[in-house]
Amino acid sequence: MVNCEQSSLSSIKRITCQHCSYTKQQSNAAKAKSALLLWQNNYRNKRNSSYGILDHFFGLPLWIQISCCGQVLWAYNEAHLNFLESYVQSRLRERLPDDSLGWHNGSLASRLPRWIKLTQHREKVLEKIQQLKHRL
């Protein structure tokens, strides 16, 4: 479990592991550099990266990620991983229009990559999710 905080006075972001108390800080000067690294890693060089997927806050590699079906399967935390497992396991995935907005692309499920949604990848994705759960 990780605790994140940001000081408005000093503009320093701090992340602390609640298990071992390891702390890492980042100033605004370092933020620009990590933002560039994040963009290069996650968007431009996605398949060639040795880091995998990076966290948007610090630009550090996500801990919960694994190669799957030629892509990277990742989650931010256990709840995110459980949602992915539930979604992939479901045989019927209904999308209903919102009463006020109609059809829209605002749900987490609607933004999942196509390869995760494909029936042909279901068993492999579920297998990799189980491997990630054993790491937690």
Coordinates of C-alpha atoms in Angstrom, one line a residue:
M1 CA 0.0 0.0 0.0
V2 CA 1.3 3.4 -0.9
N3 CA 0.5 6.8 0.5
C4 CA 0.8 9.8 -1.8
E5 CA 0.8 13.5 -0.8
Q6 CA 1.6 16.8 -2.4
S7 CA 2.7 19.9 -0.5
S8 CA 1.3 23.1 -2.1
L9 CA 3.9 25.3 -0.4
S10 CA 6.9 23.5 -1.7
S11 CA 5.4 22.0 -4.8
I12 CA 7.0 18.7 -3.9
K13 CA 5.2 15.4 -4.4
R14 CA 6.0 12.6 -1.9
I15 CA 5.1 8.9 -2.1
T16 CA 5.6 6.6 0.9
C17 CA 5.3 2.9 1.2
Q18 CA 3.1 2.1 4.1
H19 CA 4.8 -1.3 4.5
C20 CA 8.4 -0.4 4.7
S21 CA 8.3 3.5 5.0
Y22 CA 10.4 4.0 1.9
T23 CA 9.8 7.6 0.7
K24 CA 10.5 9.2 -2.7
Q25 CA 10.0 12.9 -3.4
Q26 CA 9.8 14.8 -6.7
S27 CA 10.0 18.6 -7.2
N28 CA 8.4 20.6 -10.1
A29 CA 11.8 20.7 -11.9
A30 CA 11.9 16.9 -12.0
K31 CA 8.2 16.8 -12.9
A32 CA 8.9 18.1 -16.4
K33 CA 11.6 15.6 -17.0
S34 CA 9.4 12.7 -15.8
A35 CA 6.4 14.0 -17.9
L36 CA 8.6 13.7 -21.0
L37 CA 9.8 10.2 -20.0
L38 CA 6.2 9.2 -19.3
W39 CA 5.1 10.4 -22.8
Q40 CA 8.0 8.8 -24.5
N41 CA 7.5 5.5 -22.6
N42 CA 3.8 5.1 -22.6
Y43 CA 2.8 6.6 -25.9
R44 CA 5.7 6.9 -28.4
N45 CA 7.8 3.8 -27.5
K46 CA 5.1 1.7 -25.9
R47 CA 6.2 -1.7 -27.3
N48 CA 10.0 -1.1 -27.1
S49 CA 10.1 0.1 -23.5
S50 CA 12.1 -1.7 -20.9
Y51 CA 10.0 0.1 -18.2
G52 CA 6.6 -1.2 -19.1
I53 CA 3.7 1.2 -18.3
L54 CA 4.6 4.2 -16.1
D55 CA 2.5 5.8 -13.4
H56 CA 1.2 9.2 -14.4
F57 CA 1.9 10.8 -11.0
F58 CA 5.7 10.1 -10.6
G59 CA 6.6 8.5 -13.9
L60 CA 7.7 5.4 -12.2
P61 CA 7.0 1.9 -13.5
L62 CA 3.7 0.3 -12.3
W63 CA 4.3 -2.6 -10.0
I64 CA 1.2 -4.5 -11.2
Q65 CA 2.0 -5.2 -14.8
I66 CA 2.7 -8.2 -17.0
S67 CA 3.1 -9.1 -20.7
C68 CA 0.0 -10.6 -22.1
C69 CA -1.1 -11.3 -25.7
G70 CA 1.6 -9.1 -27.1
Q71 CA 0.6 -6.1 -25.0
V72 CA 1.0 -5.0 -21.4
L73 CA -1.7 -5.9 -18.9
W74 CA -1.6 -3.5 -16.0
A75 CA -3.6 -2.3 -13.0
Y76 CA -3.1 0.5 -10.4
N77 CA -4.2 -1.5 -7.4
E78 CA -6.0 -4.7 -6.2
A79 CA -9.5 -3.1 -6.8
H80 CA -8.6 -2.3 -10.4
L81 CA -7.3 -5.8 -10.9
N82 CA -10.5 -7.2 -9.5
F83 CA -12.6 -5.1 -11.8
L84 CA -10.6 -6.3 -14.8
E85 CA -11.0 -9.9 -13.7
S86 CA -14.8 -9.5 -13.2
Y87 CA -15.1 -7.8 -16.6
V88 CA -13.1 -10.4 -18.5
Q89 CA -14.9 -13.3 -16.8
S90 CA -18.4 -12.0 -17.7
R91 CA -20.0 -13.6 -20.7
L92 CA -22.6 -10.9 -21.2
R93 CA -21.4 -7.3 -21.2
E94 CA -24.3 -5.0 -21.6
R95 CA -24.0 -1.3 -22.0
L96 CA -27.0 0.8 -21.3
P97 CA -27.5 4.4 -22.2
D98 CA -27.4 7.0 -19.4
D99 CA -30.8 8.6 -18.8
S100 CA -29.5 12.1 -19.2
L101 CA -26.4 11.7 -21.4
G102 CA -27.5 8.8 -23.7
W103 CA -24.7 6.7 -25.1
H104 CA -21.3 8.0 -24.0
N105 CA -17.7 6.8 -23.5
G106 CA -17.2 7.6 -19.9
S107 CA -17.1 4.3 -18.1
L108 CA -13.9 2.4 -17.3
A109 CA -15.2 -0.7 -19.2
S110 CA -15.8 1.4 -22.4
R111 CA -12.2 2.5 -22.4
L112 CA -10.5 -0.9 -22.0
P113 CA -8.4 -1.8 -25.0
R114 CA -9.9 -4.1 -27.6
W115 CA -7.5 -6.9 -27.0
I116 CA -8.7 -7.3 -23.4
K117 CA -12.3 -7.5 -24.6
L118 CA -11.7 -10.2 -27.2
T119 CA -13.1 -13.7 -26.5
Q120 CA -10.0 -15.3 -28.0
H121 CA -7.8 -13.7 -25.3
R122 CA -10.2 -14.4 -22.3
E123 CA -8.3 -17.4 -20.9
K124 CA -4.9 -15.9 -21.3
V125 CA -5.9 -12.6 -19.7
L126 CA -7.5 -14.4 -16.8
E127 CA -4.4 -16.5 -16.3
K128 CA -2.2 -13.4 -16.3
I129 CA -4.5 -11.7 -13.8
Q130 CA -4.1 -14.6 -11.5
Q131 CA -0.3 -14.3 -11.8
L132 CA -0.6 -10.6 -10.9
K133 CA -2.8 -11.4 -7.9
H134 CA -0.2 -13.8 -6.5
R135 CA 2.3 -10.9 -6.5
L136 CA 0.2 -8.8 -4.2

